[in-house]
CSV table of C-alpha atoms and ligand atoms in Angstrom, one decimal:
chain,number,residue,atom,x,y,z
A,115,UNK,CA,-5.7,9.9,4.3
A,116,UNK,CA,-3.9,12.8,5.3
A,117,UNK,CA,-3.4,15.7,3.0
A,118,UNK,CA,0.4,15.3,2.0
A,119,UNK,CA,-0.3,11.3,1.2
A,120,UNK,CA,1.7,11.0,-2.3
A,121,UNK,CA,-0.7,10.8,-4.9
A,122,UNK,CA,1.2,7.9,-6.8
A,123,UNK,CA,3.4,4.9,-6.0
A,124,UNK,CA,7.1,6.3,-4.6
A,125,UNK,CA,7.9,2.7,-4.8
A,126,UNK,CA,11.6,2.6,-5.6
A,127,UNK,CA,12.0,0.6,-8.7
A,128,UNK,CA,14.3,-2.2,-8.1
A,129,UNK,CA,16.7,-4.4,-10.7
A,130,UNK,CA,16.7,-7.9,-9.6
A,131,UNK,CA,19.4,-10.2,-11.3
A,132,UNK,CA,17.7,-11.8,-13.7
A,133,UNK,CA,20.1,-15.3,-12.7
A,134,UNK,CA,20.4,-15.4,-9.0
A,135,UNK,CA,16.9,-12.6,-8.7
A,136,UNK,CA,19.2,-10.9,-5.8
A,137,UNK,CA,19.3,-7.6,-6.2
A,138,UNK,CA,22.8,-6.9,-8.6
A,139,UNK,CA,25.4,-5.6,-6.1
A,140,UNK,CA,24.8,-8.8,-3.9
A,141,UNK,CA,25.3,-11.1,-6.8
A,142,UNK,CA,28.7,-11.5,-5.5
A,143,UNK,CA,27.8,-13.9,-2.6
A,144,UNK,CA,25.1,-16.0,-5.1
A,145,UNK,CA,26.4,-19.1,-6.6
A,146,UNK,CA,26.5,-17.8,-9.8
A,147,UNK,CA,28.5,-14.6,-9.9
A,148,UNK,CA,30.3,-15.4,-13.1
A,149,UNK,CA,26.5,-16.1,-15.1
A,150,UNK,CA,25.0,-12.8,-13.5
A,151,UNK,CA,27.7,-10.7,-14.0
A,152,UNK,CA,27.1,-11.9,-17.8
A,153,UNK,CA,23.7,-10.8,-17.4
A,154,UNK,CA,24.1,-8.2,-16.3
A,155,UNK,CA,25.8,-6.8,-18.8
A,156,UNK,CA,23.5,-7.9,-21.4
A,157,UNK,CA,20.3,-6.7,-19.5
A,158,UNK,CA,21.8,-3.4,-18.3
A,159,UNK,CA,25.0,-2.4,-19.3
A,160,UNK,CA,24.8,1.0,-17.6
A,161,UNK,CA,24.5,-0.4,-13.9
A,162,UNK,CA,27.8,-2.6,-14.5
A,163,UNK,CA,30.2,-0.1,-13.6
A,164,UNK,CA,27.8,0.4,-10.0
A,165,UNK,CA,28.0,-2.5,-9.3
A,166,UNK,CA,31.4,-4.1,-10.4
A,167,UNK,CA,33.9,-1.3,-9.5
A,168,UNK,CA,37.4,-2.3,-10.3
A,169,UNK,CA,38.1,-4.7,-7.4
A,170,UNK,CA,35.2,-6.6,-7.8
A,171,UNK,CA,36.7,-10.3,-8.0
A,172,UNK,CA,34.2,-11.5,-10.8
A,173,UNK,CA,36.7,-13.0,-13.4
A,174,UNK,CA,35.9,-13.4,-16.8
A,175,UNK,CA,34.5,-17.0,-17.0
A,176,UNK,CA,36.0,-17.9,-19.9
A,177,UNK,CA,39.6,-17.0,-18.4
A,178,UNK,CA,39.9,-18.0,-15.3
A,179,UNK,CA,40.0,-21.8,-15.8
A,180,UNK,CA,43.6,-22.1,-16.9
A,181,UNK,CA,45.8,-19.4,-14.4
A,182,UNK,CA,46.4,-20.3,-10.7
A,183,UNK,CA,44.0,-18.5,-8.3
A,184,UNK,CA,46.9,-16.5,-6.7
A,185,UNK,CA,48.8,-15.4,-9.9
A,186,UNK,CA,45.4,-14.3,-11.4
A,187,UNK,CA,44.1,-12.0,-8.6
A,188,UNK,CA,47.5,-9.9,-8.9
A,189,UNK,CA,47.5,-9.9,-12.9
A,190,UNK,CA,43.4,-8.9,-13.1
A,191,UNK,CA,43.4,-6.8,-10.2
A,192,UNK,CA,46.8,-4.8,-9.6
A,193,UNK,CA,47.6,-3.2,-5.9
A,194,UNK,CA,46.1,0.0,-6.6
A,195,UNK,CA,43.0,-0.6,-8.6
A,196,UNK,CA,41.9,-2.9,-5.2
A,197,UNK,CA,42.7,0.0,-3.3
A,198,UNK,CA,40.9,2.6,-5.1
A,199,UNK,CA,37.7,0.4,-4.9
A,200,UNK,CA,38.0,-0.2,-1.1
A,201,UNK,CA,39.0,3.7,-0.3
A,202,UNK,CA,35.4,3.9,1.2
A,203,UNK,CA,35.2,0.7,2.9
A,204,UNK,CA,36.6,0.6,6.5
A,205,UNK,CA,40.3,0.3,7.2
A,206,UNK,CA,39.0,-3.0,9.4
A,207,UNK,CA,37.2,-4.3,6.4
A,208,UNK,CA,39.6,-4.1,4.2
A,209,UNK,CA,41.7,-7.1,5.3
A,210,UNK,CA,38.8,-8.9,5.9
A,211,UNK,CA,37.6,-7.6,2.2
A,212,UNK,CA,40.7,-8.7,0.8
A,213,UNK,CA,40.8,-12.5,2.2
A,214,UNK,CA,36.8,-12.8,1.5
A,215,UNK,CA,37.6,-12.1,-2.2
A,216,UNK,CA,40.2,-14.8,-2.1
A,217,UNK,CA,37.8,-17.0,-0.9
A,218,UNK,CA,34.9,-15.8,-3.4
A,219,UNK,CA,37.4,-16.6,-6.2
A,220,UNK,CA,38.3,-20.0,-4.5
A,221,UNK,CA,34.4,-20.5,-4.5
A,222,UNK,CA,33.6,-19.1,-8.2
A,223,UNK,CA,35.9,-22.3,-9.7
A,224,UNK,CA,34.1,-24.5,-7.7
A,225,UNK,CA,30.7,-23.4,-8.4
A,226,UNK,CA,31.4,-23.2,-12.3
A,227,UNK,CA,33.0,-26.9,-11.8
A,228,UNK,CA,29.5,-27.7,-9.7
A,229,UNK,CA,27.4,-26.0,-12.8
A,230,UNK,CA,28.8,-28.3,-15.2
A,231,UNK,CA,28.4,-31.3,-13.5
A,232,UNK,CA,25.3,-30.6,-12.6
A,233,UNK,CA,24.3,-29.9,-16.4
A,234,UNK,CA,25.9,-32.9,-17.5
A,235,UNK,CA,23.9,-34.7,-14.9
A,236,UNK,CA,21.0,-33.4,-16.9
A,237,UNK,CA,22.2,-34.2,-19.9
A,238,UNK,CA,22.2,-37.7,-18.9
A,239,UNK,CA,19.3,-38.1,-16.5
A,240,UNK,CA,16.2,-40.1,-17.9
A,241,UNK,CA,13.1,-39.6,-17.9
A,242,UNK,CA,10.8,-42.8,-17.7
A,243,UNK,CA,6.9,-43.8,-18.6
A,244,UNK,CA,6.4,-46.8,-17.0
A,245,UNK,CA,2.9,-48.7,-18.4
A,246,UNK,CA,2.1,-50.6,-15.6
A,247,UNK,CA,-0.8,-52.8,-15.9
A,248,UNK,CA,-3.7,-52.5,-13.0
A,249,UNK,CA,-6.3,-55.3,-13.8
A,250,UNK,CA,-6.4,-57.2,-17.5
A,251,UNK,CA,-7.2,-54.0,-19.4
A,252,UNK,CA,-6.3,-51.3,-17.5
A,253,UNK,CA,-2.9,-49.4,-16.9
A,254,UNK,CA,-1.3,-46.3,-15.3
A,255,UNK,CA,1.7,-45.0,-16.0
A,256,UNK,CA,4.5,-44.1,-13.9
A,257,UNK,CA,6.2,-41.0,-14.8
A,258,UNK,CA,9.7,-41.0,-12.9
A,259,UNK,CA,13.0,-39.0,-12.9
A,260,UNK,CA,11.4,-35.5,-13.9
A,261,UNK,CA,12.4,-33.9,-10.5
A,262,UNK,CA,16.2,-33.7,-12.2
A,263,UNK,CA,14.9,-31.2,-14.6
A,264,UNK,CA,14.6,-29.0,-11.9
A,265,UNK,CA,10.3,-29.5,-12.0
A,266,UNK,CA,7.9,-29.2,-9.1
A,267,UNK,CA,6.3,-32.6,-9.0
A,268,UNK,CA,3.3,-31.7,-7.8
A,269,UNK,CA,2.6,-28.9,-10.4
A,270,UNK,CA,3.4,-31.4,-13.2
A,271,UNK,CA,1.0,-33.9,-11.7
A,272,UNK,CA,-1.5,-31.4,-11.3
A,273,UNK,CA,-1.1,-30.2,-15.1
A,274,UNK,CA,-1.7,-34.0,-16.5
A,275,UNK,CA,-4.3,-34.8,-14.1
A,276,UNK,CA,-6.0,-31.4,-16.0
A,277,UNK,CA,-5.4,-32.1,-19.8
A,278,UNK,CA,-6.1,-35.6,-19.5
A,279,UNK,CA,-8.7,-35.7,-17.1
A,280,UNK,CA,-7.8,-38.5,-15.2
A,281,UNK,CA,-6.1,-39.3,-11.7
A,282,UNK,CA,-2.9,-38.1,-11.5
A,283,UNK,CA,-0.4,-37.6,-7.9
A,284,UNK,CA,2.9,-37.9,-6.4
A,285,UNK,CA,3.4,-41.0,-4.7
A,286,UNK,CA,6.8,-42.3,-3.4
A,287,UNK,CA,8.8,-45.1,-4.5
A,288,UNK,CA,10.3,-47.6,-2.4
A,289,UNK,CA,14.0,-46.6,-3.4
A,290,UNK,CA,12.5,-43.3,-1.7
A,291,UNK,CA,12.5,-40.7,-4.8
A,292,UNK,CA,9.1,-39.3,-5.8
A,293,UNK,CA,7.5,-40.2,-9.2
A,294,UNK,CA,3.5,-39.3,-10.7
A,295,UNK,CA,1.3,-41.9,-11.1
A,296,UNK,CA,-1.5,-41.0,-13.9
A,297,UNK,CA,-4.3,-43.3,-13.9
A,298,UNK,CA,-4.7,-43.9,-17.5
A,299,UNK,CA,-3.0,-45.6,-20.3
A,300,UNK,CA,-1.8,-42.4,-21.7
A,301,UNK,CA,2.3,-43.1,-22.3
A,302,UNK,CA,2.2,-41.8,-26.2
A,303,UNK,CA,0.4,-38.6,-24.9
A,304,UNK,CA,2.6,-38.0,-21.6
A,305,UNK,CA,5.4,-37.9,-24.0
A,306,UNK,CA,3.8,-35.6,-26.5
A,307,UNK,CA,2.3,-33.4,-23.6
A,308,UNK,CA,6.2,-33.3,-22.1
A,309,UNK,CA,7.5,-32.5,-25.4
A,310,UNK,CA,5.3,-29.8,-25.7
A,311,UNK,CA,5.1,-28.0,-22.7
A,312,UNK,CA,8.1,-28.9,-20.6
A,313,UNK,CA,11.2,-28.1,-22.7
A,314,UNK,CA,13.7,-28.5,-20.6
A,315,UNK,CA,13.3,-32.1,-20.5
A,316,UNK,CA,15.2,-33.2,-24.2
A,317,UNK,CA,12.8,-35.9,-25.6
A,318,UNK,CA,15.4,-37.8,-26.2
A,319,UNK,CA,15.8,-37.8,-22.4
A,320,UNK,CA,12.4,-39.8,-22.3
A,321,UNK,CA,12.0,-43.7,-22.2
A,322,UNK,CA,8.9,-45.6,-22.7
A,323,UNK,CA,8.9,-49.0,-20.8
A,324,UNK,CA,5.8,-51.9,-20.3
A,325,UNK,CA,6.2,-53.0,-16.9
A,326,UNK,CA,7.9,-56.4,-16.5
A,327,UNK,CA,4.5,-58.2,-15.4
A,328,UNK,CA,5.5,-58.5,-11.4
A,329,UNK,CA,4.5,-61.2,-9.0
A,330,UNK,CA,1.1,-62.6,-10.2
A,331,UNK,CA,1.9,-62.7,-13.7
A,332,UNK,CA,5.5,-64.2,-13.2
A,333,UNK,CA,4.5,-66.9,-10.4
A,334,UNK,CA,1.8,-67.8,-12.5
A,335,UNK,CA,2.0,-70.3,-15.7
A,336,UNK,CA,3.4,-68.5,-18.8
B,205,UNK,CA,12.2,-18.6,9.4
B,206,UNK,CA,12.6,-19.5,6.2
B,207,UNK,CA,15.7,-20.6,5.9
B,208,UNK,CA,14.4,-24.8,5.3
B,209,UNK,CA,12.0,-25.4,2.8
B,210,UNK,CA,8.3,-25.3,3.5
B,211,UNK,CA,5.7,-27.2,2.1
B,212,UNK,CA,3.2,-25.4,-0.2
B,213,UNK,CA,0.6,-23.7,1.6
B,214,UNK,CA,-3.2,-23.7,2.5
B,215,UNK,CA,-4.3,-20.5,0.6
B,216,UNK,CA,-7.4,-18.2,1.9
B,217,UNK,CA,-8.7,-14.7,1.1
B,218,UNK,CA,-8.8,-12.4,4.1
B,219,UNK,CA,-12.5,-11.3,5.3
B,220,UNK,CA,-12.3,-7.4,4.8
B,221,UNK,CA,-12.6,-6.9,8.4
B,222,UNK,CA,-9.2,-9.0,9.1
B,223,UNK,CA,-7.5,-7.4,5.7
B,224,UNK,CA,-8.5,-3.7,7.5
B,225,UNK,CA,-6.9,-4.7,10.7
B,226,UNK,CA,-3.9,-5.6,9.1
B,227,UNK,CA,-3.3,-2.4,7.2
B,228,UNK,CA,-4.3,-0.6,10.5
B,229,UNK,CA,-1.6,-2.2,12.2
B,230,UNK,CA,0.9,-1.9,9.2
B,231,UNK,CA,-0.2,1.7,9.6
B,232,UNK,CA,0.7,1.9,13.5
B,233,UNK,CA,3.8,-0.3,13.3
B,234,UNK,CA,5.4,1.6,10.4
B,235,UNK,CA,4.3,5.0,10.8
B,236,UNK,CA,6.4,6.3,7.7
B,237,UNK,CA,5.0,3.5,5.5
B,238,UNK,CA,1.3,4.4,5.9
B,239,UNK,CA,1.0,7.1,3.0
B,240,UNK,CA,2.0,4.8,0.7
B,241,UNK,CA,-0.1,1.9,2.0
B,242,UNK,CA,-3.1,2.6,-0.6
B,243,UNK,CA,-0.3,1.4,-3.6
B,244,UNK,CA,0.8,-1.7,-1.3
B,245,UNK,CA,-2.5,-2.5,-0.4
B,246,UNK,CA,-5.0,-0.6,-2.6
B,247,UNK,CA,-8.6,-0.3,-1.2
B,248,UNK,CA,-10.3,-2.5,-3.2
B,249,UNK,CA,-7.9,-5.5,-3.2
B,250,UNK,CA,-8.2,-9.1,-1.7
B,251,UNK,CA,-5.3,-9.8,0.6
B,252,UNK,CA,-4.4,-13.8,0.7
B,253,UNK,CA,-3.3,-15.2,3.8
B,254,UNK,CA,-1.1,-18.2,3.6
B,255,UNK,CA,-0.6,-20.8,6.5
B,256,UNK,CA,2.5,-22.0,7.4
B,257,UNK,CA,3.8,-24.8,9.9
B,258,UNK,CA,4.9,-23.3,13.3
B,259,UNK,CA,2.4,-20.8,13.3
B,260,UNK,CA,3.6,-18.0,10.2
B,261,UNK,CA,1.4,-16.4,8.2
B,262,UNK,CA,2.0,-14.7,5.0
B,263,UNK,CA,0.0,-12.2,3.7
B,264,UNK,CA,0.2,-12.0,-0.1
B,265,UNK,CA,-1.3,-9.6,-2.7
B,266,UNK,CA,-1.8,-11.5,-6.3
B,267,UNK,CA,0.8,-14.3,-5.4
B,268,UNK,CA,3.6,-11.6,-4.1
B,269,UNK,CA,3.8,-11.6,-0.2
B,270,UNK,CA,3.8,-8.7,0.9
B,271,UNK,CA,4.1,-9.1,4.9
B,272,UNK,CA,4.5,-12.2,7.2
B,273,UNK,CA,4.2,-12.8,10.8
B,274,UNK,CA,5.1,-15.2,13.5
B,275,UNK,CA,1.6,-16.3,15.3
B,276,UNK,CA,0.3,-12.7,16.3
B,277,UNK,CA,3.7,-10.9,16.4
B,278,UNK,CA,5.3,-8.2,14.7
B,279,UNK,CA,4.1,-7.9,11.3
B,280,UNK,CA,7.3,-8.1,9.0
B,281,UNK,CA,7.5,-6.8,5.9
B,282,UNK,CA,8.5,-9.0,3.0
B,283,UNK,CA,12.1,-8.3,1.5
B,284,UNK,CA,10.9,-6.6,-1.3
B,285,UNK,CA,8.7,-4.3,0.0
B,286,UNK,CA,11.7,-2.8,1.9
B,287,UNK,CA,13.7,-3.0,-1.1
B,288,UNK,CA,10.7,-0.6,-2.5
B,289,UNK,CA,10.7,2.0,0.4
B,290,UNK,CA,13.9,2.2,2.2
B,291,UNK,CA,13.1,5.3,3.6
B,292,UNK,CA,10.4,3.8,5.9
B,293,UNK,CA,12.0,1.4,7.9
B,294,UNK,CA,15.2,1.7,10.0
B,295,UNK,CA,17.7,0.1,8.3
B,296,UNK,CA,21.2,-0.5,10.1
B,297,UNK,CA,24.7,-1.5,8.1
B,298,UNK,CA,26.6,-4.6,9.3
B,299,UNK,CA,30.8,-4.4,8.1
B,300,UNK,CA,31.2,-6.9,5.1
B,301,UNK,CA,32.8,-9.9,6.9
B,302,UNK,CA,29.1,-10.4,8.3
B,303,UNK,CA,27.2,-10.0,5.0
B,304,UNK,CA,28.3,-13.3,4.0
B,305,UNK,CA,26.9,-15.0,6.9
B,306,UNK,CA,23.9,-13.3,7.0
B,307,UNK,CA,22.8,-14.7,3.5
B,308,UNK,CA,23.7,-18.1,4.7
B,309,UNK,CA,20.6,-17.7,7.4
B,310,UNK,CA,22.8,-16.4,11.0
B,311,UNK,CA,21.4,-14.2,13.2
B,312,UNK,CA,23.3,-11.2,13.3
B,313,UNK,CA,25.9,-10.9,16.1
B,314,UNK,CA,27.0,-7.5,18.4
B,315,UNK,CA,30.4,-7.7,17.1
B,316,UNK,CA,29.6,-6.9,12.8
B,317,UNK,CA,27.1,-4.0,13.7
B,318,UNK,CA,29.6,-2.6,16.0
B,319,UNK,CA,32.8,-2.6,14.2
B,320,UNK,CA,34.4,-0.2,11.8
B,321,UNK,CA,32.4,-1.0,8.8
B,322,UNK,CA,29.0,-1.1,10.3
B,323,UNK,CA,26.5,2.0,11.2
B,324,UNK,CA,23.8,1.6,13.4
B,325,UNK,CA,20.4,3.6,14.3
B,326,UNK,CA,20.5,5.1,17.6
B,327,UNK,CA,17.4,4.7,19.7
B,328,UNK,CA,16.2,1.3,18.2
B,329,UNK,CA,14.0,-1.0,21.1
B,330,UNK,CA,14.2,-4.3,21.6
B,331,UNK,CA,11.9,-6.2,19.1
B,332,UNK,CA,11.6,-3.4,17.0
B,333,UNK,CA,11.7,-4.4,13.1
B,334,UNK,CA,14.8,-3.4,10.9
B,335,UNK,CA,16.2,-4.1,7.6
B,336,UNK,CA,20.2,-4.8,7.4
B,337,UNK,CA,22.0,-4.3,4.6
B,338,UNK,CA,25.9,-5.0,3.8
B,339,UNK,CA,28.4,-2.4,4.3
B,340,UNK,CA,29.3,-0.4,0.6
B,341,UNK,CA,25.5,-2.0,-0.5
B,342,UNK,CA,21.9,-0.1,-1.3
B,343,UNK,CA,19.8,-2.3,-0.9
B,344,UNK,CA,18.7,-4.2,2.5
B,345,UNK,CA,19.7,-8.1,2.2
B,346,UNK,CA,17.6,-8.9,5.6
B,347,UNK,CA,14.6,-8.1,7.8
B,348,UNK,CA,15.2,-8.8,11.2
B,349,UNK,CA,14.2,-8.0,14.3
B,350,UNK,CA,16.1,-6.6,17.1
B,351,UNK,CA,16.8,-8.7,20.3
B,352,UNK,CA,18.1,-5.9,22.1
B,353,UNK,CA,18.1,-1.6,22.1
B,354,UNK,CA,20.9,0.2,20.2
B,355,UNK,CA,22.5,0.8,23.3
B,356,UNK,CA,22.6,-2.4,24.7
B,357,UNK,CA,24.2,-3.8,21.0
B,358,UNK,CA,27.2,-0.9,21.8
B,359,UNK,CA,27.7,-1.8,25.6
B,360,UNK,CA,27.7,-5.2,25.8
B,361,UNK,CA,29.0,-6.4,22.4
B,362,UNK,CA,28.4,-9.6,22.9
B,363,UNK,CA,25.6,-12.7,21.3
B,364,UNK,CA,23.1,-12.0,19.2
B,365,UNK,CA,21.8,-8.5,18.3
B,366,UNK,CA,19.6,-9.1,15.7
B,367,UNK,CA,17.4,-12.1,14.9
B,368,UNK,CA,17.4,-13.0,11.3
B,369,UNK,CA,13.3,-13.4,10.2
B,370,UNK,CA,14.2,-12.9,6.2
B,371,UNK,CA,16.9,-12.4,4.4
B,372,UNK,CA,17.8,-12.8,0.5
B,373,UNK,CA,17.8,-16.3,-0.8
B,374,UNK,CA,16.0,-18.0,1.4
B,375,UNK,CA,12.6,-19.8,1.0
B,376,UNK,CA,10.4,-16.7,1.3
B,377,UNK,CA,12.5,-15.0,-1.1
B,378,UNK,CA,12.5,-18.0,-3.3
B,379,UNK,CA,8.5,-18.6,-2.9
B,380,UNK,CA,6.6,-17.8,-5.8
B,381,UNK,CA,3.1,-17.9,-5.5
B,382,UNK,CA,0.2,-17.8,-7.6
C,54,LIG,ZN1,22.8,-12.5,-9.7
């Protein structure tokens, strides 16, 4: 290496949003502007100010819900404090600046209506352990409806096919959702393993079912 | 490149001779990046290389990709690393209308890197590598590479000037590896 190579890392050291990991001051055009800027000022307080100068459009979550859109932007944000923050944007940009905030606002409502559907969706999303029964006296279970936790199946599959050494993969269902088969008959411990490591599935959220015996069993004699 | 999701990838370890061609061409690609290579890519480590569908490779240090490339094209550094050293790559400023866009995955057009808001680096080639950040940002939000010379961008105006590889947000970005 040549003589003036630095002796150690010059890497810049970057803050990444700990909600959207964008780097802060694009935050603004995440879906979730009202969360980092929360974060933000939790995590680092001093690089608020940088980032959210006066004009910034990120309204107080809690507040915003009740005004209407237009009445709001002109009682957070008076006429002058918007201008002092764009005095070094571009005359051009600034019309465009001004309309794209309306629209960011517009957007924040419906992504903070969006977040709470979706977490209610959560709330109310099951997870099921299906026994299904292979020959007389063996079963696997068919774990389904995890993927609305927000969990890679394949990792999950991975992790059961490890602590209970046994088969264990993604297969698809006919209605065309994923699910994880584990070859095993290992319901009470799926549950217990789920409840341990996977805590953002509420156990409550899980349902243990026996297969309604399919085909053979109900075209046979009961 | 990255804008759709990609399925998880095939996973190798780079022999030594292929891991010092890459830093050799990092080294002639990125002139201004090569004293600082031996923290990117210290001597002793293992490079990964990851294989993608249509032809990308990523080349990752302990999980974190550090540069990708399209079949044996320009190497293109990974958001971060740009993030890291903005001082070694040319980085050009778009007006704010186009930021928007940009993080939605669009090449960038002539018109945001030639009105009042944007700034652009004189003397770029065509295909040359560059980062593009938002105008009033820091930080680069793409890595793109440029379909046509600085010149050409401020005579004819017009179509795409710079071809979006990476930019924040999308499923490079998002990729965690391990
Ligand atoms: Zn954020």
């Amino acid at each position: 290496m040549s003589a003036d190579a630095p002796t150690e890392s010059q890497a810049k050291s970057i803050t990444y949003c700990g909600v959207c990991s964008f780097p802060p001051e694009y935050c603004e055009f995440g879906t979730s502007a009202a969360k980092c800027r929360d974060w933000l000022q939790k995590n680092h307080p001093e690089l608020v100010a940088a980032v959210y100068n006066p004009g910034a459009i990120i309204v107080e979550s809690s507040s915003y819900f009740p005004y209407h859109e237009h009445i709001l932007i002109s009682i957070l944000f008076p006429p002058e404090a918007v201008e002092a923050a764009m005095s070094n944007l571009s005359v051009d940009a600034k019309e465009k600046a001004v309309k794209a905030e309306e629209a960011a606002s517009k957007r924040a409502e419906k992504e903070a209506a969006k977040a709470e559907r979706e977490a209610a969706k959560k709330a109310s999303s099951r997870v099921i352990l299906k026994r299904v029964e292979r020959t007389k006296r063996k079963h696997v279970i068919v774990v389904s409806g995890l993927e609305a936790f927000g969990l890679d199946l394949k990792k999950v599959a991975k992790d059961f096919g490890k602590k209970f050494a046994c088969g264990s993969s993604v297969t698809k269902n006919p209605s065309g959702g994923e699910e994880i088969v584990v070859q095993g008959d290992l319901s009470d411990d799926i549950l217990e393993f789920i409840e341990e490591n996977y805590s953002v599935v509420p156990v409550d959220n899980i349902d243990q079912v026996e297969d309604k015996k399919k085909k053979k069993s109900e075209a046979g004699p009961a | 490149m990255f804008k759709k999701p990609f399925p998880h990838p095939q996973k190798s370890k780079l022999k030594s001779s292929a891991q010092r061609a890459i830093r050799q061409r990092i080294a002639t690609e990125f002139p201004l990046l090569a004293p600082h290579l031996d923290f990117i890519i210290p001597k002793k480590s293992q490079l990964d290389v990851l294989k993608l569908p249509d032809r990308i490779s990523l080349y990752s240090l302990d999980g974190q990709v550090l540069f990708f490339q399209h079949f044996d094209d320009q190497l293109i550094p990974h958001l971060r690393i740009v993030h890291q050293y903005p001082d070694c790559f040319p980085i050009i400023q778009t007006d704010r209308g186009a930021t928007r866009f940009i993080l939605k995955g669009a090449h960038l057009m002539c018109p945001g890197l030639t009105s009042a808001g944007a700034k652009m680096v004189d003397g770029l080639e065509k295909g040359a590598v560059v980062g593009v950040k938002g105008e009033g940002k820091e930080n680069a939000c793409l890595v793109g590479i440029m379909k046509m010379t600085s010149e050409e961008i401020a005579r004819i105006n017009d179509g795409v000037g710079v071809e979006a590889c990476h930019y924040l947000g999308d499923h490079l970005w998002k990729y965690v590896g391990e």
